[in-house]
Amino acid sequence: MFHSASHDKMSTHIIRQVREAILKGQLLPGQSLPPEKDLITQFGVSKHTLREALRSLEAMGFIEIKRGAGGGPVVSEVDMETTRDSIANFLHFQNVSVRDLSEIRKIMEPYLARLAAERFSAQEIEKLEEIDRKCRKIFEKKKSVVGAKEEIDFHIFLAQASRNPVMVMVLDFVNSMLTDLKTNIKPDMEFSQHVLDSHQKIFEAIKAGDGDKAQECMLAHICDVERELEALRERDEKQAKIKQAV
Amino acid sequence: MFHSASHDKMSTHIIRQVREAILKGQLLPGQSLPPEKDLITQFGVSKHTLREALRSLEAMGFIEIKRGAGGGPVVSEVDMETTRDSIANFLHFQNVSVRDLSEIRKIMEPYLARLAAERFSAQEIEKLEEIDRKCRKIFEKKKSVVGAKEEIDFHIFLAQASRNPVMVMVLDFVNSMLTDLKTNIKPDMEFSQHVLDSHQKIFEAIKAGDGDKAQECMLAHICDVERELEALRERDEKQAKIKQAV
DNA sequence: TACGATTTGTCCGTATGTATA
DNA sequence: ATATACATACGGACAAATCGT
C-alpha cells in the first residue's frame, strides 16, 4: 500500500521543504523568511499548523524567530550549542563515565597538542598565553578554575590547530560534558592548581615548538585529571553511603 | 535584573520542565505523559501553546506522539538518528572535507581495531564475519558496497570493542557522513573491491588476535579510501569544468 | 515620550481524522 | 461495526513585543 503525501502531518511537509531549501543553499543564514501570514497563504495551512512547523525548525536550530515589527523567522546557521545539547541529550541515556570521556581525550588531545607545537603562529601562541592568563586570574579570585569557560577554551583552542571543524566539535562536547561532571564533584584547590601547572607545561612545550613534549605533557595532564576525578567520585560515593546508613 | 517567568514564552517553560524531568529521571523512557487536554489544564495554557511545546520536544527526540485512543505523548530515549542529523546539520555549515573526516578516522579507528583484536570474544568475531559476508553478497548483487549499511556496520561494530558509547557515536556520524559523500561521488567497482579486500585483512588480523597488524591494516585501509575518494573528487571537478566550458 | 504599524504570542471554539477496544 | 479517546487541523480575536516616526 502506498501512503499519499496528504496522510503525513502537514507540518512535516513544511519542515522538510524549508530544511532542504536551507541545506541546498537556496535559503542562506541571515535571510528572513516571510512573516507568518504570508507563509500561511504560501503553504496553504492554518496559523496553528505553520507555527508548529516553525517551532520544530527552531528546535533544530535552523531558524530564529523574533517578535515585533521587522521581526519574524530568520534563517540561522545551526550552532555549536544546539548540537552540543543534542549530543548531551543522547549521551544522557548511554551511561557515559569519566573513563569514556577521558579515553577519547587520550587519543585525540595529545595529537592536537603536537600539531599546535608544530603549526602555531606567533599570534596563536600569544592568544593561547592570554587564555592561560585569564585562567590564573579566575583561580586567584575564585580559588578554582573548574567550570570556567577559559579552562575549556585552552583545550578547544588547541583543537583549532587541526583546522578541522569535526575535531573542534568533538573536543567541544567532550570537554563540556567533563566540565559538567566536574561541577557536580566540586574538586578542591589542589585539583585546580594541578590543572594550571599542567597547562603551563603544555604551553611552554608548544611555545618551544617541541611536538614530542607537548604530546607527552598533554597525555599526562589528561591521565592526571581522570585519576583525580575518579578518586573524588569514589570519595563522594562513600560519603553518600555513610549518609544513607545514618 | 531578574526576568519574571511571565516574560519568556510559555512553551519554553513547558519544554524546560519536561526536559528537566526526563534528565532527572522523574520521567522514564516508555512512560506516557498525560494526554493533551490534561496537560493543558496542568500547565494552564491553551491547546495551541501546549502543542508547540510538544513539537519542540519531539524535534529534540525526547518524546514521540501517537495518535488514536490510548495514544498521546510518550517519553523516549534520544536516539542516534536524531543526534546524527543534528550533527550533520551543524557540520553542513562548516565545510567539512574528506580529509577532515579521514583525519579523525586515522586517529581513532586503528586504536579500535587493536582493541578488537585484543578483546573480541569468539561470538563477536563470528558476528563480524557475518557482517563481512553480507557485504560480499551485496557486492555480488549490486557490484558495489558503497552506501550499504553493512559496510558502515563493519566499522561501527569495531567501535563497540571499546565499550565506549561516545566512541561509538563519533564513529557513527563520521562514517555515515563519509558514506553520504561517497554516494555523491559514485565510486567504481575497483573501489568496492579494495574495500572488501581491506576488510578481509583487518578481519583476519582481529581473528588471529594480532593487535599490531589490525591497527596497521586499519590505518592503511583508511588512507586508501581517503586517497581514492580524493582522486575521484578531483576527476569529477575536472569534468564539471569541461562541461562548464562547453 | 508617545503613538501607530507590524508581527509574533496566546486563547477559544469547532470540526475532522485515526487508532483502540 | 460502533463508540471512545486521542491527535490533527482550521478560523477568528485579542494581547504583547518591537520598531520607526
XYZ file of C-alpha atoms (C1' of nucleotides) in Angstrom:
534
model
C 0.000 0.000 0.000
C 1.171 3.480 -0.834
C 0.651 6.355 1.525
C -0.428 9.520 -0.194
C 1.540 12.553 0.861
C -1.514 14.082 2.451
C -1.552 11.283 5.022
C 1.514 12.721 6.717
C 1.251 15.617 9.078
C 1.147 18.947 7.297
C 3.889 20.387 9.473
C 6.405 17.722 8.413
C 5.965 18.811 4.789
C 6.760 22.385 5.686
C 9.709 21.348 7.824
C 11.143 19.202 5.041
C 10.760 21.922 2.428
C 12.400 24.652 4.487
C 15.118 22.324 5.718
C 16.034 21.244 2.200
C 15.981 24.797 0.914
C 18.485 25.726 3.602
C 20.703 22.700 3.037
C 20.689 23.274 -0.727
C 21.735 26.867 -0.173
C 18.525 28.341 -1.560
C 17.987 29.968 1.819
C 21.087 31.472 3.371
C 21.739 32.235 7.047
C 20.706 35.791 7.807
C 17.891 35.793 5.299
C 14.411 36.472 6.586
C 11.527 34.172 5.813
C 8.201 35.819 5.039
C 6.046 36.594 8.084
C 3.506 34.117 9.389
C 0.557 35.437 7.442
C 2.391 35.157 4.131
C 3.743 31.694 4.893
C 0.221 30.618 5.787
C -1.028 31.521 2.337
C 2.082 30.168 0.585
C 1.822 26.766 2.233
C -1.944 26.798 2.370
C -2.188 25.850 6.025
C -3.579 27.395 9.159
C -1.603 29.527 11.546
C -1.606 26.753 14.104
C -0.021 24.252 11.703
C 2.548 26.682 10.381
C 3.642 27.682 13.849
C 4.195 24.059 14.843
C 6.497 23.653 11.863
C 8.406 26.814 12.729
C 8.791 25.625 16.328
C 10.354 22.376 15.127
C 12.720 24.210 12.808
C 13.619 26.479 15.698
C 14.328 23.489 17.946
C 16.612 22.067 15.252
C 18.485 25.358 15.162
C 17.621 26.236 11.568
C 15.714 29.425 12.301
C 15.286 32.031 14.997
C 12.017 33.845 15.488
C 11.896 37.449 16.631
C 8.799 39.214 17.799
C 7.600 42.645 16.913
C 7.815 44.862 13.868
C 10.568 43.869 11.463
C 10.815 40.548 13.247
C 9.798 37.155 12.003
C 11.629 33.940 11.195
C 15.291 34.342 10.222
C 17.462 31.550 8.838
C 20.479 30.881 11.035
C 23.477 28.571 10.962
C 22.962 25.586 13.204
C 25.325 26.477 16.016
C 27.536 24.503 18.330
C 25.321 24.948 21.383
C 22.312 23.371 19.722
C 24.464 20.481 18.588
C 26.188 20.127 21.944
C 22.825 19.963 23.695
C 21.572 17.348 21.284
C 24.658 15.197 21.839
C 24.403 15.653 25.600
C 20.749 14.582 25.482
C 21.646 11.441 23.559
C 24.580 10.519 25.767
C 22.487 11.061 28.881
C 20.843 7.724 28.147
C 24.143 5.949 27.462
C 25.752 5.951 30.927
C 28.865 7.854 29.979
C 31.682 7.711 32.512
C 34.706 9.878 33.208
C 36.716 6.997 31.809
C 34.816 7.064 28.495
C 35.359 10.773 28.023
C 38.990 10.528 29.071
C 39.621 7.690 26.636
C 38.658 9.924 23.730
C 40.751 12.755 25.066
C 43.769 10.473 25.429
C 43.513 9.513 21.782
C 42.883 12.952 20.334
C 44.312 15.692 22.507
C 47.971 14.634 22.580
C 47.820 14.514 18.784
C 46.389 18.023 18.743
C 48.964 19.348 21.192
C 51.661 18.066 18.859
C 50.047 19.777 15.873
C 49.817 23.014 17.823
C 53.518 22.842 18.699
C 54.365 22.232 15.054
C 51.961 24.665 13.430
C 51.026 27.533 15.739
C 51.935 31.024 14.583
C 53.296 33.669 16.960
C 49.828 35.186 17.099
C 48.226 31.896 18.057
C 50.808 31.309 20.778
C 50.066 34.737 22.169
C 46.333 34.027 22.154
C 46.918 30.761 23.994
C 49.018 32.544 26.597
C 46.253 35.064 27.102
C 43.734 32.279 27.704
C 46.108 30.812 30.272
C 46.495 34.200 31.986
C 42.739 34.542 32.270
C 42.564 31.081 33.853
C 45.045 32.160 36.505
C 43.128 35.318 37.286
C 39.945 33.335 37.773
C 41.764 30.941 40.054
C 43.096 33.792 42.184
C 39.648 35.284 42.540
C 37.509 32.187 42.876
C 40.152 29.729 44.097
C 39.071 27.384 41.321
C 39.092 27.106 37.554
C 36.503 24.363 37.479
C 33.581 25.327 35.325
C 35.478 28.296 33.952
C 34.910 28.816 30.257
C 38.582 29.677 29.854
C 39.709 26.323 31.181
C 37.860 24.601 28.333
C 38.959 27.290 25.899
C 42.546 26.215 26.440
C 41.724 22.776 25.052
C 39.370 23.970 22.326
C 41.900 26.466 21.084
C 44.405 23.641 20.688
C 41.822 21.674 18.733
C 41.702 24.546 16.294
C 45.331 23.807 15.464
C 43.994 20.973 13.351
C 41.888 23.363 11.220
C 39.397 20.528 11.393
C 35.833 21.507 12.328
C 34.880 17.938 13.202
C 37.778 17.714 15.616
C 36.807 21.018 17.215
C 33.253 19.838 17.662
C 34.216 16.526 19.251
C 36.590 18.197 21.668
C 33.968 20.817 22.457
C 31.318 18.406 23.635
C 33.745 16.011 25.337
C 35.294 18.814 27.358
C 31.988 20.462 28.145
C 30.492 17.182 29.375
C 33.530 16.598 31.520
C 33.150 20.064 32.981
C 29.531 19.327 33.829
C 30.678 16.262 35.739
C 33.383 18.310 37.446
C 30.995 20.943 38.719
C 28.975 18.201 40.415
C 32.026 16.684 42.023
C 33.360 20.047 43.242
C 37.117 19.448 43.222
C 39.392 21.205 45.719
C 42.013 23.930 45.262
C 44.760 21.383 44.810
C 42.996 19.997 41.738
C 42.796 23.421 40.124
C 46.443 24.092 40.914
C 47.417 20.854 39.169
C 45.401 21.850 36.100
C 47.117 25.230 35.897
C 50.552 23.667 36.301
C 49.836 21.142 33.559
C 48.558 23.830 31.206
C 51.719 25.783 31.884
C 53.934 22.844 30.901
C 51.918 22.174 27.754
C 52.036 25.817 26.799
C 55.789 26.000 27.192
C 56.306 22.912 25.034
C 54.103 24.421 22.331
C 55.875 27.763 22.521
C 59.216 25.953 22.182
C 57.835 24.123 19.148
C 58.550 20.799 20.846
C 55.909 18.438 19.455
C 57.090 15.367 21.348
C 56.982 17.118 24.671
C 53.632 18.804 24.031
C 52.123 15.444 23.176
C 53.612 13.823 26.239
C 52.555 16.597 28.650
C 49.017 16.599 27.318
C 48.671 12.857 27.797
C 49.987 13.149 31.347
C 47.564 16.016 32.031
C 44.544 14.058 30.856
C 45.571 10.987 32.842
C 46.030 13.163 35.945
C 42.597 14.705 35.607
C 41.000 11.319 35.049
C 42.703 9.841 38.101
C 41.845 12.753 40.375
C 38.227 12.851 39.236
C 37.863 9.110 39.777
C 39.294 9.477 43.278
C 36.927 12.331 44.096
C 33.978 10.398 42.730
C 34.783 7.405 44.909
C 35.106 9.668 47.920
C 31.639 11.111 47.201
C 30.136 7.669 46.794
C 31.457 6.581 50.157
C 30.098 9.688 51.833
C 26.743 9.059 50.226
C 26.730 5.543 51.640
C 27.542 6.800 55.125
C 24.752 9.332 54.934
C 22.368 6.653 53.746
C 23.349 4.423 56.653
C 22.619 7.218 59.147
C 17.779 42.429 36.932
C 15.686 39.295 37.115
C 13.331 38.355 34.390
C 9.951 37.363 35.674
C 8.874 33.998 34.401
C 5.984 35.529 32.522
C 8.422 37.370 30.255
C 9.506 34.218 28.482
C 7.354 32.319 26.084
C 5.041 29.844 27.779
C 6.167 26.996 25.539
C 9.793 27.355 26.653
C 8.687 26.880 30.257
C 6.901 23.687 29.379
C 9.833 22.461 27.322
C 12.267 23.168 30.142
C 10.110 21.477 32.759
C 9.546 18.305 30.770
C 13.171 18.202 29.634
C 14.475 18.506 33.174
C 12.028 15.928 34.469
C 13.338 13.491 31.876
C 17.001 14.280 32.529
C 16.498 13.959 36.297
C 14.913 10.575 35.780
C 11.500 11.639 37.059
C 10.114 10.704 33.665
C 11.468 7.483 32.213
C 11.522 6.369 28.575
C 8.410 4.412 27.781
C 6.263 6.348 30.218
C 3.257 8.133 28.820
C 2.627 11.775 29.511
C -0.956 12.748 30.204
C -2.992 13.475 27.063
C -3.217 16.963 25.625
C -6.318 18.045 27.453
C -4.889 17.088 30.846
C -1.548 18.768 30.109
C -3.463 21.870 29.087
C -5.075 22.121 32.498
C -1.883 21.135 34.367
C 0.239 23.793 32.694
C -2.608 26.269 32.426
C -2.073 27.003 28.750
C -4.051 26.664 25.573
C -4.033 23.749 23.178
C -2.006 25.674 20.666
C 0.725 26.627 23.109
C 0.992 23.145 24.525
C 1.238 21.588 21.098
C 4.067 23.914 20.127
C 5.980 22.770 23.186
C 5.306 19.117 22.390
C 6.503 19.670 18.802
C 9.771 21.091 20.057
C 10.260 18.207 22.461
C 9.505 15.842 19.608
C 12.078 17.553 17.375
C 14.660 17.169 20.151
C 13.865 13.462 20.322
C 12.542 13.472 23.870
C 9.026 12.336 23.094
C 7.034 10.579 20.415
C 3.401 11.339 19.868
C 0.981 8.610 18.862
C -2.455 9.248 17.514
C -5.675 7.498 18.364
C -7.121 6.030 21.524
C -4.506 5.097 24.121
C -2.019 7.250 22.257
C -0.556 10.544 23.323
C 2.949 11.741 24.115
C 5.384 9.019 25.198
C 8.833 9.689 26.626
C 11.567 8.114 24.525
C 15.331 7.839 24.675
C 17.007 10.369 22.424
C 18.269 8.099 19.672
C 21.326 8.091 17.469
C 19.487 9.174 14.323
C 18.206 12.365 15.884
C 21.692 13.129 17.134
C 23.342 12.208 13.853
C 21.003 14.535 11.972
C 21.720 17.361 14.367
C 25.455 16.903 13.959
C 25.118 16.694 10.181
C 23.090 19.912 10.175
C 25.768 21.673 12.178
C 28.664 20.409 10.093
C 26.870 21.353 6.902
C 27.806 24.956 7.657
C 31.420 24.088 8.478
C 32.783 22.969 5.090
C 33.820 19.505 6.135
C 36.151 17.701 3.738
C 37.017 14.071 3.141
C 40.375 14.942 4.652
C 38.755 16.192 7.881
C 36.691 13.045 8.321
C 39.625 10.812 7.430
C 41.858 12.571 9.937
C 39.542 11.571 12.765
C 39.297 8.034 11.469
C 43.086 7.751 11.279
C 43.366 8.707 14.921
C 40.558 6.562 16.281
C 39.922 3.529 14.132
C 43.366 1.908 14.224
C 43.169 2.160 18.017
C 39.762 0.479 17.941
C 40.930 -2.260 15.578
C 43.696 -3.038 18.055
C 41.222 -3.216 20.934
C 39.005 -5.533 18.912
C 41.929 -7.851 18.215
C 42.797 -7.901 21.893
C 39.306 -8.113 23.368
C 36.818 -9.690 20.983
C 35.152 -12.891 22.111
C 34.522 -15.804 19.746
C 30.928 -14.647 19.417
C 31.937 -11.156 18.449
C 34.392 -12.458 15.863
C 31.645 -14.557 14.367
C 29.309 -11.562 14.244
C 31.980 -9.517 12.481
C 32.500 -12.280 9.937
C 28.786 -12.365 9.270
C 28.763 -8.624 8.604
C 31.628 -9.109 6.179
C 29.784 -11.946 4.424
C 26.743 -9.728 3.953
C 28.975 -7.045 2.426
C 30.241 -9.524 -0.124
C 26.745 -10.656 -1.051
C 25.697 -7.073 -1.647
C 28.752 -6.507 -3.799
C 27.973 -9.563 -5.915
C 24.407 -8.418 -6.457
C 24.861 -4.675 -6.825
C 28.521 -4.576 -7.875
C 29.124 -2.079 -5.110
C 29.157 -1.825 -1.334
C 29.012 1.958 -1.333
C 26.080 3.177 0.689
C 25.488 -0.296 2.073
C 24.551 -0.243 5.710
C 26.726 -3.310 6.271
C 29.845 -1.542 5.059
C 29.459 1.015 7.865
C 28.396 -1.694 10.299
C 31.825 -3.260 9.949
C 33.417 -0.121 11.350
C 30.750 0.576 13.945
C 30.931 -2.950 15.251
C 34.647 -2.477 15.794
C 33.925 0.741 17.682
C 31.828 -1.295 20.066
C 35.001 -3.122 21.070
C 35.781 -0.076 23.169
C 32.543 -0.453 25.161
C 32.573 3.328 24.940
C 29.283 4.927 23.836
C 30.972 8.220 22.979
C 33.396 6.437 20.694
C 30.546 4.566 19.011
C 28.681 7.802 18.431
C 31.666 9.609 16.929
C 32.429 6.748 14.582
C 28.761 6.507 13.656
C 28.428 10.042 12.399
C 31.895 10.216 10.840
C 31.289 7.062 8.838
C 27.768 7.999 7.891
C 28.851 11.429 6.657
C 31.620 9.835 4.651
C 29.111 7.461 3.114
C 26.913 10.389 2.118
C 29.887 11.911 0.316
C 30.645 8.565 -1.305
C 27.176 8.150 -2.744
C 27.545 11.506 -4.467
C 30.922 10.607 -5.913
C 29.762 7.183 -7.132
C 32.980 5.161 -6.942
C 33.621 2.301 -9.358
C 33.784 -1.459 -8.835
C 37.501 -1.355 -8.232
C 36.945 0.876 -5.209
C 34.475 -1.547 -3.669
C 36.797 -4.455 -4.320
C 39.587 -2.639 -2.464
C 37.277 -2.011 0.485
C 36.346 -5.681 0.693
C 39.974 -6.776 0.477
C 40.962 -4.373 3.240
C 38.122 -5.512 5.472
C 39.251 -9.078 4.901
C 42.789 -8.307 6.033
C 41.572 -6.441 9.102
C 39.205 -9.229 9.997
C 41.935 -11.856 9.747
C 44.252 -9.839 11.992
C 41.475 -9.481 14.580
C 40.612 -13.167 14.398
C 44.287 -14.002 14.924
C 44.333 -11.663 17.927
C 47.142 -9.676 16.314
C 46.668 -6.137 17.639
C 49.651 -4.643 15.850
C 48.578 -5.937 12.490
C 44.916 -4.991 12.954
C 45.972 -1.442 13.801
C 48.283 -1.253 10.825
C 45.788 -2.681 8.328
C 43.070 -0.328 9.513
C 45.289 2.705 9.079
C 46.237 1.556 5.595
C 42.565 0.989 4.758
C 41.549 4.476 5.834
C 44.422 6.082 3.942
C 43.480 4.098 0.830
C 39.866 5.204 0.989
C 40.880 8.814 1.539
C 43.268 8.750 -1.411
C 40.812 7.098 -3.770
C 37.982 9.416 -2.785
C 40.196 12.467 -3.273
C 41.196 11.192 -6.716
C 37.576 10.608 -7.689
C 36.584 14.018 -6.409
C 39.279 15.698 -8.491
C 38.175 13.735 -11.520
C 34.584 14.971 -11.003
C 35.729 18.555 -10.592
C 37.633 18.440 -13.880
C 34.640 17.000 -15.674
C 32.466 19.722 -14.221
C 34.885 22.343 -15.552
C 34.856 20.812 -19.026
C 31.074 20.803 -19.015
C 31.045 24.397 -17.887
C 33.428 25.388 -20.690
C 31.184 23.755 -23.285
C 7.729 60.485 25.440
C 4.097 58.679 22.964
C 1.755 56.564 19.345
C 0.815 53.669 15.394
C 2.244 49.873 12.437
C 3.964 45.359 12.115
C 4.457 40.841 13.624
C 4.586 37.181 16.895
C 2.222 35.037 21.149
C -1.901 33.258 23.287
C -6.536 31.881 23.688
C -11.249 29.918 22.467
C -14.396 27.185 19.765
C -15.189 23.709 16.426
C -14.605 20.098 13.081
C -12.144 16.071 11.215
C -9.080 12.069 11.009
C -7.223 7.943 13.300
C -6.304 4.153 16.248
C -8.158 1.137 20.127
C -11.455 -1.703 22.222
C -19.370 -2.084 13.140
C -19.828 1.416 16.599
C -18.287 4.119 20.098
C -14.500 6.242 22.507
C -10.153 8.600 23.134
C -6.918 10.945 21.133
C -4.266 13.933 17.900
C -4.668 16.984 13.792
C -6.400 20.989 11.542
C -8.983 25.438 10.655
C -10.593 30.387 11.762
C -11.107 34.364 14.354
C -9.988 37.512 18.153
C -7.095 39.896 21.284
C -2.634 40.644 23.909
C 2.155 41.739 23.875
C 6.515 42.994 21.921
C 9.293 45.714 18.892
C 10.427 49.327 15.550
C 10.083 53.771 13.471
C 8.150 58.333 13.481
